[in-house]
Amino acid sequence: MVVVTGQNKVSGNPDDAMSSSDAEDDFQEPATPTATQAGQSLPLLPQQFPEVVPLNVGGMCFTTRLSTLRRYEDTMLAAMFSGRHYIPTDAEGRYFIDRDGTYFGDILNFLRSGDLPPRERVRSVYKEAQYYSIGPLLDSLEDVQPLKGEKVRQAFLGLMPYYKDHLERIIEIAKLRAMQRKARFAKLKVCVFKEEMPITPYECPHFNSLRFERSESETKLFEHH
């Protein structure tokens, strides 16, 4: 057994002794300097925040209460200003967030009083809400236009198997037809049909009025996968 003391003295059996190079390999200094070795240039956690927080979001300045930023616990803003993470400050002492601040005011307005942005900014604010992980704002924006219409459209397209593949094929045929006719555009007639039972309320009124009588060959031709 070998014992290494503060004076690098070694005691033990001669057969078990390590060379000085082996001892140096086992007691290497850490590669990354600690805060003490760097002159304590790194901040000590947890970070303390004032009740009124000045912010610099991508060069745009805002001021809000700390409780507003912590309104919802599972958001990125609440985590950033929880004291567990270090946030740098600019020359004026404002806490800096490296993000475009164009729609950050809409984020704050929702955190303050639940206000939603105007329709023309809904998509952009939704993107920012995704970045900051603000679930309540995401849920609220999905229930207003234009996101609500897009949500309904995606749900409808989910009922149409291989919609994207068929759409790409239709465009390919239209381009070919336009090239053959040397025209600027081409018109195609597309017939969409469904042989399963209706699964949405919009299909029910028309379902019983449809009757198809086809031969066996026609059935195979119109079979839908």
PDB file of C-alpha atoms in Angstrom:
ATOM      1  CA  MET A   1       0.000   0.000   0.000  1.00  0.00           C
ATOM      2  CA  VAL A   2       1.277   3.464  -0.884  1.00  0.00           C
ATOM      3  CA  VAL A   3       0.407   6.605   1.078  1.00  0.00           C
ATOM      4  CA  VAL A   4       0.978  10.026  -0.452  1.00  0.00           C
ATOM      5  CA  THR A   5       1.116  12.924   1.999  1.00  0.00           C
ATOM      6  CA  GLY A   6       1.125  16.659   1.446  1.00  0.00           C
ATOM      7  CA  GLN A   7       4.934  16.563   1.241  1.00  0.00           C
ATOM      8  CA  ASN A   8       4.724  13.837  -1.479  1.00  0.00           C
ATOM      9  CA  LYS A   9       6.417  11.331   0.817  1.00  0.00           C
ATOM     10  CA  VAL A  10       5.858   7.677   0.043  1.00  0.00           C
ATOM     11  CA  SER A  11       5.815   4.932   2.625  1.00  0.00           C
ATOM     12  CA  GLY A  12       5.287   1.226   2.073  1.00  0.00           C
ATOM     13  CA  ASN A  13       6.948  -1.843   0.800  1.00  0.00           C
ATOM     14  CA  PRO A  14       9.625  -1.279  -1.855  1.00  0.00           C
ATOM     15  CA  ASP A  15       7.929  -3.793  -4.174  1.00  0.00           C
ATOM     16  CA  ASP A  16       4.636  -1.855  -4.108  1.00  0.00           C
ATOM     17  CA  ALA A  17       6.109   1.596  -4.613  1.00  0.00           C
ATOM     18  CA  MET A  18       5.071   3.641  -7.666  1.00  0.00           C
ATOM     19  CA  SER A  19       7.368   5.777  -9.719  1.00  0.00           C
ATOM     20  CA  SER A  20       7.097   9.546  -9.470  1.00  0.00           C
ATOM     21  CA  SER A  21       5.661   9.728 -12.998  1.00  0.00           C
ATOM     22  CA  ASP A  22       2.867   7.267 -12.072  1.00  0.00           C
ATOM     23  CA  ALA A  23       1.993   9.291  -9.010  1.00  0.00           C
ATOM     24  CA  GLU A  24       1.811  12.487 -11.075  1.00  0.00           C
ATOM     25  CA  ASP A  25      -0.586  10.779 -13.524  1.00  0.00           C
ATOM     26  CA  ASP A  26      -2.968   9.818 -10.697  1.00  0.00           C
ATOM     27  CA  PHE A  27      -3.065  13.319  -9.209  1.00  0.00           C
ATOM     28  CA  GLN A  28      -3.522  15.605 -12.219  1.00  0.00           C
ATOM     29  CA  GLU A  29      -5.001  19.057 -11.686  1.00  0.00           C
ATOM     30  CA  PRO A  30      -8.484  19.528 -13.223  1.00  0.00           C
ATOM     31  CA  ALA A  31      -8.373  20.792 -16.801  1.00  0.00           C
ATOM     32  CA  THR A  32     -11.149  23.347 -16.234  1.00  0.00           C
ATOM     33  CA  PRO A  33     -10.229  26.117 -13.766  1.00  0.00           C
ATOM     34  CA  THR A  34     -12.586  26.643 -10.868  1.00  0.00           C
ATOM     35  CA  ALA A  35     -14.072  29.993  -9.875  1.00  0.00           C
ATOM     36  CA  THR A  36     -11.285  30.450  -7.301  1.00  0.00           C
ATOM     37  CA  GLN A  37      -8.535  29.734  -9.828  1.00  0.00           C
ATOM     38  CA  ALA A  38     -10.099  32.173 -12.315  1.00  0.00           C
ATOM     39  CA  GLY A  39     -10.157  34.947  -9.751  1.00  0.00           C
ATOM     40  CA  GLN A  40     -13.834  34.258  -9.064  1.00  0.00           C
ATOM     41  CA  SER A  41     -14.820  35.711 -12.452  1.00  0.00           C
ATOM     42  CA  LEU A  42     -17.786  33.330 -12.641  1.00  0.00           C
ATOM     43  CA  PRO A  43     -20.935  34.363 -10.731  1.00  0.00           C
ATOM     44  CA  LEU A  44     -22.006  32.418  -7.697  1.00  0.00           C
ATOM     45  CA  LEU A  45     -25.421  30.775  -7.740  1.00  0.00           C
ATOM     46  CA  PRO A  46     -28.181  31.209  -6.860  1.00  0.00           C
ATOM     47  CA  GLN A  47     -28.646  34.543  -8.606  1.00  0.00           C
ATOM     48  CA  GLN A  48     -30.778  37.139  -6.852  1.00  0.00           C
ATOM     49  CA  PHE A  49     -33.292  39.222  -8.816  1.00  0.00           C
ATOM     50  CA  PRO A  50     -35.013  42.488  -7.850  1.00  0.00           C
ATOM     51  CA  GLU A  51     -38.799  42.730  -7.585  1.00  0.00           C
ATOM     52  CA  VAL A  52     -38.856  45.043 -10.630  1.00  0.00           C
ATOM     53  CA  VAL A  53     -36.842  43.387 -13.407  1.00  0.00           C
ATOM     54  CA  PRO A  54     -35.318  45.396 -16.285  1.00  0.00           C
ATOM     55  CA  LEU A  55     -34.956  43.315 -19.449  1.00  0.00           C
ATOM     56  CA  ASN A  56     -33.053  43.584 -22.696  1.00  0.00           C
ATOM     57  CA  VAL A  57     -34.545  41.173 -25.227  1.00  0.00           C
ATOM     58  CA  GLY A  58     -32.508  41.286 -28.430  1.00  0.00           C
ATOM     59  CA  GLY A  59     -31.885  45.032 -28.011  1.00  0.00           C
ATOM     60  CA  MET A  60     -35.455  45.957 -27.024  1.00  0.00           C
ATOM     61  CA  CYS A  61     -35.954  47.056 -23.433  1.00  0.00           C
ATOM     62  CA  PHE A  62     -38.812  45.992 -21.145  1.00  0.00           C
ATOM     63  CA  THR A  63     -39.620  46.308 -17.472  1.00  0.00           C
ATOM     64  CA  THR A  64     -41.846  43.970 -15.524  1.00  0.00           C
ATOM     65  CA  ARG A  65     -42.301  42.427 -12.098  1.00  0.00           C
ATOM     66  CA  LEU A  66     -40.474  39.276 -11.104  1.00  0.00           C
ATOM     67  CA  SER A  67     -43.787  37.646 -10.215  1.00  0.00           C
ATOM     68  CA  THR A  68     -44.984  38.209 -13.802  1.00  0.00           C
ATOM     69  CA  LEU A  69     -42.041  36.288 -15.234  1.00  0.00           C
ATOM     70  CA  ARG A  70     -42.735  33.484 -12.751  1.00  0.00           C
ATOM     71  CA  ARG A  71     -46.502  33.417 -13.372  1.00  0.00           C
ATOM     72  CA  TYR A  72     -46.452  29.840 -14.716  1.00  0.00           C
ATOM     73  CA  GLU A  73     -43.971  27.490 -13.096  1.00  0.00           C
ATOM     74  CA  ASP A  74     -43.283  25.212 -16.069  1.00  0.00           C
ATOM     75  CA  THR A  75     -42.233  27.963 -18.502  1.00  0.00           C
ATOM     76  CA  MET A  76     -38.746  28.871 -19.641  1.00  0.00           C
ATOM     77  CA  LEU A  77     -39.050  32.377 -18.198  1.00  0.00           C
ATOM     78  CA  ALA A  78     -39.926  31.011 -14.771  1.00  0.00           C
ATOM     79  CA  ALA A  79     -36.904  28.704 -14.935  1.00  0.00           C
ATOM     80  CA  MET A  80     -34.587  31.482 -16.127  1.00  0.00           C
ATOM     81  CA  PHE A  81     -35.587  33.788 -13.277  1.00  0.00           C
ATOM     82  CA  SER A  82     -35.828  31.126 -10.595  1.00  0.00           C
ATOM     83  CA  GLY A  83     -32.296  31.875  -9.385  1.00  0.00           C
ATOM     84  CA  ARG A  84     -30.954  28.500 -10.499  1.00  0.00           C
ATOM     85  CA  HIS A  85     -29.456  29.894 -13.711  1.00  0.00           C
ATOM     86  CA  TYR A  86     -27.141  32.803 -14.396  1.00  0.00           C
ATOM     87  CA  ILE A  87     -28.455  35.522 -16.737  1.00  0.00           C
ATOM     88  CA  PRO A  88     -25.928  38.069 -18.075  1.00  0.00           C
ATOM     89  CA  THR A  89     -26.602  41.793 -17.924  1.00  0.00           C
ATOM     90  CA  ASP A  90     -25.889  44.550 -20.428  1.00  0.00           C
ATOM     91  CA  ALA A  91     -23.992  47.767 -19.764  1.00  0.00           C
ATOM     92  CA  GLU A  92     -27.118  49.326 -18.202  1.00  0.00           C
ATOM     93  CA  GLY A  93     -27.646  46.420 -15.837  1.00  0.00           C
ATOM     94  CA  ARG A  94     -30.605  44.966 -17.726  1.00  0.00           C
ATOM     95  CA  TYR A  95     -30.946  41.199 -17.840  1.00  0.00           C
ATOM     96  CA  PHE A  96     -30.197  40.097 -21.376  1.00  0.00           C
ATOM     97  CA  ILE A  97     -32.198  37.494 -23.330  1.00  0.00           C
ATOM     98  CA  ASP A  98     -30.697  36.657 -26.729  1.00  0.00           C
ATOM     99  CA  ARG A  99     -33.984  36.537 -28.628  1.00  0.00           C
ATOM    100  CA  ASP A 100     -35.832  38.817 -31.040  1.00  0.00           C
ATOM    101  CA  GLY A 101     -37.916  41.088 -28.839  1.00  0.00           C
ATOM    102  CA  THR A 102     -40.468  42.155 -31.463  1.00  0.00           C
ATOM    103  CA  TYR A 103     -43.275  40.100 -29.918  1.00  0.00           C
ATOM    104  CA  PHE A 104     -41.997  39.866 -26.356  1.00  0.00           C
ATOM    105  CA  GLY A 105     -44.410  42.629 -25.340  1.00  0.00           C
ATOM    106  CA  ASP A 106     -47.308  40.357 -26.344  1.00  0.00           C
ATOM    107  CA  ILE A 107     -45.804  37.613 -24.184  1.00  0.00           C
ATOM    108  CA  LEU A 108     -45.663  39.974 -21.196  1.00  0.00           C
ATOM    109  CA  ASN A 109     -49.219  41.195 -21.767  1.00  0.00           C
ATOM    110  CA  PHE A 110     -50.495  37.645 -21.568  1.00  0.00           C
ATOM    111  CA  LEU A 111     -48.486  36.941 -18.412  1.00  0.00           C
ATOM    112  CA  ARG A 112     -49.778  40.159 -16.853  1.00  0.00           C
ATOM    113  CA  SER A 113     -53.472  40.005 -17.656  1.00  0.00           C
ATOM    114  CA  GLY A 114     -54.151  37.184 -20.102  1.00  0.00           C
ATOM    115  CA  ASP A 115     -54.452  39.507 -23.117  1.00  0.00           C
ATOM    116  CA  LEU A 116     -54.103  37.923 -26.564  1.00  0.00           C
ATOM    117  CA  PRO A 117     -52.419  39.600 -29.562  1.00  0.00           C
ATOM    118  CA  PRO A 118     -54.274  40.908 -32.627  1.00  0.00           C
ATOM    119  CA  ARG A 119     -55.056  38.415 -35.354  1.00  0.00           C
ATOM    120  CA  GLU A 120     -52.213  39.555 -37.622  1.00  0.00           C
ATOM    121  CA  ARG A 121     -49.643  38.717 -34.916  1.00  0.00           C
ATOM    122  CA  VAL A 122     -51.108  35.414 -33.707  1.00  0.00           C
ATOM    123  CA  ARG A 123     -48.763  33.161 -35.701  1.00  0.00           C
ATOM    124  CA  SER A 124     -45.634  35.059 -34.671  1.00  0.00           C
ATOM    125  CA  VAL A 125     -46.612  35.193 -31.009  1.00  0.00           C
ATOM    126  CA  TYR A 126     -47.446  31.483 -31.129  1.00  0.00           C
ATOM    127  CA  LYS A 127     -43.893  30.805 -32.295  1.00  0.00           C
ATOM    128  CA  GLU A 128     -42.496  32.844 -29.394  1.00  0.00           C
ATOM    129  CA  ALA A 129     -44.802  31.076 -26.939  1.00  0.00           C
ATOM    130  CA  GLN A 130     -43.386  27.779 -28.174  1.00  0.00           C
ATOM    131  CA  TYR A 131     -39.844  29.006 -27.540  1.00  0.00           C
ATOM    132  CA  TYR A 132     -40.679  30.151 -24.000  1.00  0.00           C
ATOM    133  CA  SER A 133     -42.816  27.021 -23.393  1.00  0.00           C
ATOM    134  CA  ILE A 134     -45.865  28.977 -22.220  1.00  0.00           C
ATOM    135  CA  GLY A 135     -48.522  26.267 -22.394  1.00  0.00           C
ATOM    136  CA  PRO A 136     -51.571  28.385 -21.389  1.00  0.00           C
ATOM    137  CA  LEU A 137     -50.778  30.930 -24.106  1.00  0.00           C
ATOM    138  CA  LEU A 138     -50.354  28.177 -26.706  1.00  0.00           C
ATOM    139  CA  ASP A 139     -53.741  26.707 -25.770  1.00  0.00           C
ATOM    140  CA  SER A 140     -55.430  30.101 -25.983  1.00  0.00           C
ATOM    141  CA  LEU A 141     -53.907  30.963 -29.364  1.00  0.00           C
ATOM    142  CA  GLU A 142     -54.960  27.624 -30.857  1.00  0.00           C
ATOM    143  CA  ASP A 143     -58.606  28.570 -30.224  1.00  0.00           C
ATOM    144  CA  VAL A 144     -58.462  31.829 -32.209  1.00  0.00           C
ATOM    145  CA  GLN A 145     -58.084  32.530 -35.915  1.00  0.00           C
ATOM    146  CA  PRO A 146     -56.086  31.857 -37.985  1.00  0.00           C
ATOM    147  CA  LEU A 147     -54.698  28.972 -35.912  1.00  0.00           C
ATOM    148  CA  LYS A 148     -58.135  27.552 -35.188  1.00  0.00           C
ATOM    149  CA  GLY A 149     -58.904  27.258 -38.904  1.00  0.00           C
ATOM    150  CA  GLU A 150     -55.542  25.631 -39.528  1.00  0.00           C
ATOM    151  CA  LYS A 151     -56.186  23.172 -36.707  1.00  0.00           C
ATOM    152  CA  VAL A 152     -59.542  22.179 -38.234  1.00  0.00           C
ATOM    153  CA  ARG A 153     -57.970  21.887 -41.678  1.00  0.00           C
ATOM    154  CA  GLN A 154     -55.221  19.577 -40.422  1.00  0.00           C
ATOM    155  CA  ALA A 155     -57.813  17.426 -38.650  1.00  0.00           C
ATOM    156  CA  PHE A 156     -59.809  17.155 -41.887  1.00  0.00           C
ATOM    157  CA  LEU A 157     -56.733  16.284 -43.947  1.00  0.00           C
ATOM    158  CA  GLY A 158     -55.961  13.588 -41.395  1.00  0.00           C
ATOM    159  CA  LEU A 159     -59.099  11.798 -42.633  1.00  0.00           C
ATOM    160  CA  MET A 160     -57.710  11.646 -46.184  1.00  0.00           C
ATOM    161  CA  PRO A 161     -55.140   8.864 -46.574  1.00  0.00           C
ATOM    162  CA  TYR A 162     -51.978   9.737 -48.508  1.00  0.00           C
ATOM    163  CA  TYR A 163     -53.155  13.311 -49.083  1.00  0.00           C
ATOM    164  CA  LYS A 164     -49.649  14.696 -49.563  1.00  0.00           C
ATOM    165  CA  ASP A 165     -48.634  11.940 -51.993  1.00  0.00           C
ATOM    166  CA  HIS A 166     -51.784  12.443 -54.065  1.00  0.00           C
ATOM    167  CA  LEU A 167     -51.326  16.217 -54.086  1.00  0.00           C
ATOM    168  CA  GLU A 168     -47.756  15.908 -55.344  1.00  0.00           C
ATOM    169  CA  ARG A 169     -48.933  13.514 -58.064  1.00  0.00           C
ATOM    170  CA  ILE A 170     -51.692  15.910 -59.145  1.00  0.00           C
ATOM    171  CA  ILE A 171     -49.182  18.777 -59.415  1.00  0.00           C
ATOM    172  CA  GLU A 172     -46.814  16.579 -61.411  1.00  0.00           C
ATOM    173  CA  ILE A 173     -49.564  15.661 -63.892  1.00  0.00           C
ATOM    174  CA  ALA A 174     -50.672  19.302 -64.193  1.00  0.00           C
ATOM    175  CA  LYS A 175     -47.109  20.463 -64.932  1.00  0.00           C
ATOM    176  CA  LEU A 176     -46.692  17.782 -67.591  1.00  0.00           C
ATOM    177  CA  ARG A 177     -50.002  18.683 -69.231  1.00  0.00           C
ATOM    178  CA  ALA A 178     -49.116  22.370 -69.250  1.00  0.00           C
ATOM    179  CA  MET A 179     -45.754  21.633 -70.877  1.00  0.00           C
ATOM    180  CA  GLN A 180     -47.371  19.441 -73.517  1.00  0.00           C
ATOM    181  CA  ARG A 181     -49.870  22.150 -74.414  1.00  0.00           C
ATOM    182  CA  LYS A 182     -47.264  24.918 -74.042  1.00  0.00           C
ATOM    183  CA  ALA A 183     -49.634  26.701 -71.691  1.00  0.00           C
ATOM    184  CA  ARG A 184     -49.020  28.732 -68.575  1.00  0.00           C
ATOM    185  CA  PHE A 185     -51.384  26.554 -66.517  1.00  0.00           C
ATOM    186  CA  ALA A 186     -53.410  23.373 -66.744  1.00  0.00           C
ATOM    187  CA  LYS A 187     -56.816  22.414 -65.361  1.00  0.00           C
ATOM    188  CA  LEU A 188     -57.467  19.036 -63.819  1.00  0.00           C
ATOM    189  CA  LYS A 189     -60.730  17.516 -62.638  1.00  0.00           C
ATOM    190  CA  VAL A 190     -60.242  15.661 -59.372  1.00  0.00           C
ATOM    191  CA  CYS A 191     -62.879  13.333 -57.956  1.00  0.00           C
ATOM    192  CA  VAL A 192     -62.549  12.408 -54.270  1.00  0.00           C
ATOM    193  CA  PHE A 193     -64.797   9.653 -52.980  1.00  0.00           C
ATOM    194  CA  LYS A 194     -65.040   7.514 -49.913  1.00  0.00           C
ATOM    195  CA  GLU A 195     -66.628   4.110 -49.489  1.00  0.00           C
ATOM    196  CA  GLU A 196     -66.354   3.760 -45.704  1.00  0.00           C
ATOM    197  CA  MET A 197     -69.074   4.765 -43.268  1.00  0.00           C
ATOM    198  CA  PRO A 198     -69.083   8.506 -42.474  1.00  0.00           C
ATOM    199  CA  ILE A 199     -67.043   9.428 -39.437  1.00  0.00           C
ATOM    200  CA  THR A 200     -67.703  13.161 -39.328  1.00  0.00           C
ATOM    201  CA  PRO A 201     -71.055  14.984 -38.895  1.00  0.00           C
ATOM    202  CA  TYR A 202     -70.493  16.826 -42.212  1.00  0.00           C
ATOM    203  CA  GLU A 203     -70.726  13.611 -44.255  1.00  0.00           C
ATOM    204  CA  CYS A 204     -73.944  12.202 -42.768  1.00  0.00           C
ATOM    205  CA  PRO A 205     -76.581  14.241 -44.687  1.00  0.00           C
ATOM    206  CA  HIS A 206     -75.161  13.226 -48.076  1.00  0.00           C
ATOM    207  CA  PHE A 207     -74.215   9.642 -47.366  1.00  0.00           C
ATOM    208  CA  ASN A 208     -77.615   7.979 -47.868  1.00  0.00           C
ATOM    209  CA  SER A 209     -78.240   9.828 -51.129  1.00  0.00           C
ATOM    210  CA  LEU A 210     -75.186   8.281 -52.819  1.00  0.00           C
ATOM    211  CA  ARG A 211     -75.670   5.017 -54.703  1.00  0.00           C
ATOM    212  CA  PHE A 212     -72.985   3.351 -56.772  1.00  0.00           C
ATOM    213  CA  GLU A 213     -73.619   0.418 -59.087  1.00  0.00           C
ATOM    214  CA  ARG A 214     -70.354  -0.853 -60.512  1.00  0.00           C
ATOM    215  CA  SER A 215     -69.180  -3.937 -62.295  1.00  0.00           C
ATOM    216  CA  GLU A 216     -66.431  -6.037 -60.810  1.00  0.00           C
ATOM    217  CA  SER A 217     -63.816  -4.458 -63.097  1.00  0.00           C
ATOM    218  CA  GLU A 218     -64.966  -0.952 -62.170  1.00  0.00           C
ATOM    219  CA  THR A 219     -64.793  -1.823 -58.481  1.00  0.00           C
ATOM    220  CA  LYS A 220     -61.169  -2.811 -58.851  1.00  0.00           C
ATOM    221  CA  LEU A 221     -60.486   0.340 -60.866  1.00  0.00           C
ATOM    222  CA  PHE A 222     -62.006   2.633 -58.227  1.00  0.00           C
ATOM    223  CA  GLU A 223     -60.685   0.741 -55.230  1.00  0.00           C
ATOM    224  CA  HIS A 224     -59.258   3.183 -52.749  1.00  0.00           C
ATOM    225  CA  HIS A 225     -56.250   2.319 -50.583  1.00  0.00           C
TER     226      HIS A 225
END
